[in-house]
Coordinates of C-alpha atoms in Angstrom, one line a residue:
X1 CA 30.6 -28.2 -16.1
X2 CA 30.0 -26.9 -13.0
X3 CA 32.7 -25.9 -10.4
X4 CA 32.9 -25.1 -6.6
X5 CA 33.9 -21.3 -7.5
X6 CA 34.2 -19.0 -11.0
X7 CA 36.9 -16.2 -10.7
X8 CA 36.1 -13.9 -13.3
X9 CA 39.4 -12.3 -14.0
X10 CA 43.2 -12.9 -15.2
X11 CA 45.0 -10.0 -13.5
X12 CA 46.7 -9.4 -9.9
X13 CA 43.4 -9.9 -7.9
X14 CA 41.8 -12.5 -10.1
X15 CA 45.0 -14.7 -10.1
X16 CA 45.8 -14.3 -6.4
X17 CA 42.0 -14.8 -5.3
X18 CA 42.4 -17.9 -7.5
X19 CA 45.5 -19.1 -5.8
X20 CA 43.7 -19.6 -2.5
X21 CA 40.9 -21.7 -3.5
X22 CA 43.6 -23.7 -5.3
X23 CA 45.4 -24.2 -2.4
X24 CA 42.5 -24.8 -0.5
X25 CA 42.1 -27.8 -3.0
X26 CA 38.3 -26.8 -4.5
X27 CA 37.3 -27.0 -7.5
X28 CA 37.9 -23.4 -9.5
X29 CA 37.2 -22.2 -13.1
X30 CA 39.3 -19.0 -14.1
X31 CA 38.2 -16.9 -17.1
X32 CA 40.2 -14.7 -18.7
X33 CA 39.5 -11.7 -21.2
X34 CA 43.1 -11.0 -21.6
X35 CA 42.6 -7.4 -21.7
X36 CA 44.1 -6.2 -18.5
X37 CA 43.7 -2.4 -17.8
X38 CA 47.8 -2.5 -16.8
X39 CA 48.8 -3.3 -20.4
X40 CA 49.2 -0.3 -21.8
X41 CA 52.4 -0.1 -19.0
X42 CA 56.0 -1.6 -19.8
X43 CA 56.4 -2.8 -16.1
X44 CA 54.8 -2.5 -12.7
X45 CA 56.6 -0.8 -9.6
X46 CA 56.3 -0.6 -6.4
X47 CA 55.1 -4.2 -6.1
X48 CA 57.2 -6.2 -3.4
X49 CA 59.2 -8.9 -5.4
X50 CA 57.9 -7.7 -9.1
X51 CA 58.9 -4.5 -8.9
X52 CA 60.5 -3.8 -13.0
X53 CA 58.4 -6.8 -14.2
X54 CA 56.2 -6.5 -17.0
X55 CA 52.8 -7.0 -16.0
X56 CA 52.1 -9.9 -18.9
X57 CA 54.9 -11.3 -17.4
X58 CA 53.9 -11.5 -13.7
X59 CA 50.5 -13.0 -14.7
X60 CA 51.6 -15.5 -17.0
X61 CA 53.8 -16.5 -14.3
X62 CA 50.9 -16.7 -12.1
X63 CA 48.9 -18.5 -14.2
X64 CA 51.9 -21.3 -14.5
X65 CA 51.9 -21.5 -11.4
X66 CA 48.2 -21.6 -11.1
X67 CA 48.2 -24.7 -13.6
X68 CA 50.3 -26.7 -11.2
X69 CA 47.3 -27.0 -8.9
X70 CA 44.4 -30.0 -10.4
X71 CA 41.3 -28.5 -9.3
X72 CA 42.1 -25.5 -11.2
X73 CA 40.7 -25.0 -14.7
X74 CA 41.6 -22.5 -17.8
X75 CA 38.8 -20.7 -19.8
X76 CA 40.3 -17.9 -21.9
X77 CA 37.0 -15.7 -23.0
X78 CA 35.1 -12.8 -22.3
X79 CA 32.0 -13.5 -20.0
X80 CA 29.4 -11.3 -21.1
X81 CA 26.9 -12.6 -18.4
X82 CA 26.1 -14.1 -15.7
X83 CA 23.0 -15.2 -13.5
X84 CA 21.6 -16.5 -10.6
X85 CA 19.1 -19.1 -10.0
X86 CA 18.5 -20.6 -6.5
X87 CA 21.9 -21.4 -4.9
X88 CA 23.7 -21.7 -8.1
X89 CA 25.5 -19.4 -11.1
X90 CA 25.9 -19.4 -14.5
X91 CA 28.1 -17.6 -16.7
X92 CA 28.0 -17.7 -20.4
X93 CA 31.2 -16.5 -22.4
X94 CA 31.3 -14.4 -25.6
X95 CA 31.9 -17.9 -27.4
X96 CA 29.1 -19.4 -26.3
X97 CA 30.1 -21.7 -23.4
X98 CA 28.9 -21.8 -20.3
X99 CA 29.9 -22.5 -16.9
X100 CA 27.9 -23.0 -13.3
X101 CA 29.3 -22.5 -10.2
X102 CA 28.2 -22.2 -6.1
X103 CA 30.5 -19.3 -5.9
X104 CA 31.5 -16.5 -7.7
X105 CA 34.4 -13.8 -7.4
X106 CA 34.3 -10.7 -9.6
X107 CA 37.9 -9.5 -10.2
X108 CA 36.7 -7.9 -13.3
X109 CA 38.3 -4.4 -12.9
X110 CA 37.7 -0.8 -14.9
X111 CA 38.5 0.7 -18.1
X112 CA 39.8 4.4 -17.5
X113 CA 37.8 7.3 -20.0
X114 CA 40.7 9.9 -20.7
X115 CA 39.9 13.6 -20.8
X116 CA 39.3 14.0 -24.7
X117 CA 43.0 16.4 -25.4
X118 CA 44.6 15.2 -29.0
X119 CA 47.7 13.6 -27.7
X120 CA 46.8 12.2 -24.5
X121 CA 45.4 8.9 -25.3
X122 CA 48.8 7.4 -27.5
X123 CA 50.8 8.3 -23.9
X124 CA 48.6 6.5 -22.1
X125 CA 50.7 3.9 -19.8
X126 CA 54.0 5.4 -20.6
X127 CA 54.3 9.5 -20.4
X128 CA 50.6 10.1 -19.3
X129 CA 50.4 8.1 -16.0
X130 CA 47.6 7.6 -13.1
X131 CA 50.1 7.2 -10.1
X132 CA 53.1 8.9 -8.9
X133 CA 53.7 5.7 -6.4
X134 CA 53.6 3.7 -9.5
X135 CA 55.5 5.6 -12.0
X136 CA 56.9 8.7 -10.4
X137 CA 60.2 7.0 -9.7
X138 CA 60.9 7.0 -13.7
X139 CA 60.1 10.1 -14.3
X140 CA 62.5 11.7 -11.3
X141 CA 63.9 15.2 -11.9
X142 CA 61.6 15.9 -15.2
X143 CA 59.4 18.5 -15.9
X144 CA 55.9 16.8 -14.3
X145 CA 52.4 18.0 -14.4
X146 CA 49.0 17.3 -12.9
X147 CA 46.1 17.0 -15.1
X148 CA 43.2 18.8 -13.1
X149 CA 40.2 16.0 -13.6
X150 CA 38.8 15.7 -10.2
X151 CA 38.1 17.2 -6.5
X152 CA 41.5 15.3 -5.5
X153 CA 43.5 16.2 -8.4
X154 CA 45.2 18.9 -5.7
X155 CA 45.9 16.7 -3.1
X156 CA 48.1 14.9 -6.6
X157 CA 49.9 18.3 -7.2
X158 CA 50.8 18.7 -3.6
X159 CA 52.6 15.3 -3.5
X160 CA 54.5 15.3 -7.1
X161 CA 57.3 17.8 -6.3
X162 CA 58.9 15.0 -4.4
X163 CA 60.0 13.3 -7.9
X164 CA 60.3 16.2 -9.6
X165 CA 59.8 20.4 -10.4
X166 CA 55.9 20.0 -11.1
X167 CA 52.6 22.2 -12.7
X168 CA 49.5 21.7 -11.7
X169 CA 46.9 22.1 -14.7
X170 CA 43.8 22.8 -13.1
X171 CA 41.9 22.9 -17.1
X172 CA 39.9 25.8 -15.7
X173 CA 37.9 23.5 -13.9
X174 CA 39.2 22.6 -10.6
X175 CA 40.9 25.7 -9.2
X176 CA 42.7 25.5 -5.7
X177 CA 41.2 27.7 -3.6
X178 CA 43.0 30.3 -1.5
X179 CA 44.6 27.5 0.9
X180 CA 45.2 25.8 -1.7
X181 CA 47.3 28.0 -3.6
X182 CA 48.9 28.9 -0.6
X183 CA 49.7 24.9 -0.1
X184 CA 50.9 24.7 -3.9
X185 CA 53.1 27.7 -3.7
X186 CA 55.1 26.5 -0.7
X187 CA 55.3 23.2 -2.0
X188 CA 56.9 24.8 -5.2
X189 CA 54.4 24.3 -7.8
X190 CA 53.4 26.2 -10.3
X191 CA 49.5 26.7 -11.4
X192 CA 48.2 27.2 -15.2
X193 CA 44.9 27.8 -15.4
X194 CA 44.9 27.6 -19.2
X195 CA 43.7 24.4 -20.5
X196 CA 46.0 22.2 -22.0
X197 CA 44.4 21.5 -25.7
X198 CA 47.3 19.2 -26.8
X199 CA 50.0 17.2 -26.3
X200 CA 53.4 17.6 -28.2
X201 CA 56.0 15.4 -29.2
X202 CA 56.5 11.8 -30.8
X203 CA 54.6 10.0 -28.9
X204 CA 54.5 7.9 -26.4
X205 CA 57.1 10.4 -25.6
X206 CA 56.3 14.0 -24.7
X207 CA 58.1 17.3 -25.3
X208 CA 55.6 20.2 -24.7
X209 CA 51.6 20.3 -24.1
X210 CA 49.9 23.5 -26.1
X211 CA 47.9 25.5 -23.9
X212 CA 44.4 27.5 -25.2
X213 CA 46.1 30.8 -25.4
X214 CA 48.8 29.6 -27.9
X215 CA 51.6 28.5 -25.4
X216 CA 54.0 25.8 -25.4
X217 CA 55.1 24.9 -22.0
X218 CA 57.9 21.7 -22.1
X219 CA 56.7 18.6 -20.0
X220 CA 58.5 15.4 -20.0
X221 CA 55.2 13.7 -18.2
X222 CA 52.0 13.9 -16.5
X223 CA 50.1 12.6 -14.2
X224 CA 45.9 12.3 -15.1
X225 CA 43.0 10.6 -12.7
X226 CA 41.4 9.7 -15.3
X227 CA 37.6 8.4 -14.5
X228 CA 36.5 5.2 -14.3
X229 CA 34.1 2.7 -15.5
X230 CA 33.0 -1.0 -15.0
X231 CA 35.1 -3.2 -17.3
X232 CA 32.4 -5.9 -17.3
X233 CA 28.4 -5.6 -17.3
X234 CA 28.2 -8.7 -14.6
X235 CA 27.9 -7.3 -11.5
X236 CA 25.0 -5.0 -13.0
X237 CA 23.6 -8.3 -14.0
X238 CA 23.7 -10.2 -11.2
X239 CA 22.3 -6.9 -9.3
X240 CA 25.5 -6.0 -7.2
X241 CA 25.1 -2.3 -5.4
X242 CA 27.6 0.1 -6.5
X243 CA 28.6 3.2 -4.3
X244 CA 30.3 6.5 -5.7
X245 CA 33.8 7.0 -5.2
X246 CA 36.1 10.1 -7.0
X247 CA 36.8 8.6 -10.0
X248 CA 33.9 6.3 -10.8
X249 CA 31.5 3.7 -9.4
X250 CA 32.9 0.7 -7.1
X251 CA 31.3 -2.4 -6.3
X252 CA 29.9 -2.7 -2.6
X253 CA 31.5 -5.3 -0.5
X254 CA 31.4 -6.4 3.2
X255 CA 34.4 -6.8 5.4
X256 CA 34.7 -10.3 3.9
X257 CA 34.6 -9.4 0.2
X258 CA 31.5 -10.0 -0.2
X259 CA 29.0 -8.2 -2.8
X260 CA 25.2 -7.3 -1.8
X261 CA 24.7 -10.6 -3.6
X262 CA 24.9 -13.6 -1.5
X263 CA 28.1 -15.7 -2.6
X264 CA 29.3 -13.4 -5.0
X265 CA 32.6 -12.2 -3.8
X266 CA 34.6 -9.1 -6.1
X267 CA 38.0 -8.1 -5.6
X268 CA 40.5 -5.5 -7.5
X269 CA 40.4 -1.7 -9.1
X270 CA 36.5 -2.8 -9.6
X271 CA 35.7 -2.5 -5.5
X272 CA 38.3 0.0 -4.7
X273 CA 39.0 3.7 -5.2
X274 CA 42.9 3.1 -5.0
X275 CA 44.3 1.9 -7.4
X276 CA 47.9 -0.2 -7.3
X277 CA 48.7 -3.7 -7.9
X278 CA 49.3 -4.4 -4.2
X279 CA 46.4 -3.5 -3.1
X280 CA 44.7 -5.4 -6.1
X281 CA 46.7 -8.8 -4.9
X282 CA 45.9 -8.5 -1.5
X283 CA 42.2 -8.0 -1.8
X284 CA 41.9 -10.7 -4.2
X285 CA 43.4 -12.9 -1.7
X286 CA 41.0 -11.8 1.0
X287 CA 37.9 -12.3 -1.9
X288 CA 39.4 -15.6 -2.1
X289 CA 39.8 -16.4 1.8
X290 CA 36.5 -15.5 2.3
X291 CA 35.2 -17.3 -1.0
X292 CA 36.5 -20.6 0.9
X293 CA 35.3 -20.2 4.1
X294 CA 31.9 -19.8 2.6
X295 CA 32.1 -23.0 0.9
X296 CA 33.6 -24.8 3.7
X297 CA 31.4 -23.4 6.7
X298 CA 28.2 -22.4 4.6
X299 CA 26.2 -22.1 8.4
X300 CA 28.7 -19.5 9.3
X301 CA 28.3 -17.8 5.9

């Protein structure tokens, strides 16, 4: 069957690019993996209106609410390609079907690669956390840490005392230099250049990381960047540019959402370096926007 637009994509920017093109009354296709990179968490925060929620729970509301509009259809699946032939794409899911559309919007996001430390990965999402906006709020007045795991993993250390008394791990790998220590220190937070070789406790709940020389320092949580990759191989396939950001590639877009391939829009942790559900929602609404503008004033486009 072939639709107006294909969002590729079930999660914050996926469902809200989707909600515009519904409301704009085309013709839409939304496929779903159902393996959102947020469900390892219990709930989201800092998201106006959702803030507590469960993130299953905000996008099957979204989805019900999605389902109210009749130009939108449901295709739960993994697409494991897609392709482009004159004006027109195709996707093929894991199942075998396949789907054409004019349009497509890539919402397809990242999968995070966690420093390889026994203990880290089982904490993932509840005591080992990426954000401070998103999660420091839960962890208030607890013994916090900063996994050293990039340039920027400073900048992290610097802003964590504000929830709580905080140590950054540099790993032996990314040491602050002398204005940085000098930042750290009046900030209040301690440095341990020891790498952390495990983490203690009965997980997802953590007690204590073990450092190289033989240590146990307590820790109630931690805060890790971890880096990224693509979630899905389609905007490789379809030839979409890619520029380097801290953390891991992101999809190159124009000020209208738009990928290096003409009428393919993306949207979400995929095209971004920050990472938050906000930020997710609001540039799949723009993807979305724009998607529709480009259908309905294609000269323009």
């Amino acid at each position: 069957m072939h639709y107006e637009a294909i969002v590729i994509g079930g999660n914050f920017a996926g469902l809200s690019a989707a909600m515009q093109l519904a409301r704009a009354r085309r013709k839409i296709l939304l496929i779903d993996a159902q393996k959102p990179r947020n469900r390892f968490s219990e709930a989201s925060h800092g998201f106006l209106g959702q803030d507590g929620v469960a993130p299953a729970a905000i996008m099957a509301e979204g989805k019900r609410q999605l389902a109210a509009y009749p130009t939108v259809a449901f295709a739960d699946g993994e697409a494991i390609s897609a392709s482009k032939t004159g004006d027109t794409f195709s996707v093929a899911l894991k199942d075998g079907r396949e789907f054409t559309a004019s349009r497509l919007i890539l919402a397809t996001g990242v999968k995070d690669t966690l420093p390889d430390i026994p203990g880290l990965s089982e904490r993932w999402g509840r005591t080992a956390l990426h954000c401070p906006y998103c999660h420091g709020y839960e962890v208030r007045d607890r013994a916090l840490g900063i996994l050293g795991s990039h340039p920027f993993s400073v900048h992290a250390a610097l802003l964590l005392p504000d929830w709580g008394p905080a140590t950054y791990f540099s790993q032996g790998l990314f040491e602050p230099d002398a204005d940085q220590r000098a930042q750290l220190a009046a900030r209040g937070v301690t440095i341990e250049n020891r790498p952390i070789v495990e983490f203690l406790g009965k997980a997802p709940e953590l007690e204590a990381v073990r450092l190289q020389d033989g240590r146990v320092l307590p820790l109630s949580a931690i805060f890790v960047g971890p880096k990224v990759l693509m979630a899905s191989p389609l905007a490789e396939q379809l030839g979409c540019a890619f520029d380097d950001a801290p953390l891991g590639p992101v999809i190159r877009l124009d000020d209208r959402k738009e990928t290096t391939v003409k009428g393919v829009y993306a949207a979400g942790d995929a095209t971004n370096p920050m990472h938050n559900a906000t930020l997710a929602s609001a540039s799949g609404v723009l993807a979305g926007v724009h998607c529709h503008q480009s259908l309905a004033l294609p000269v323009l486009h």
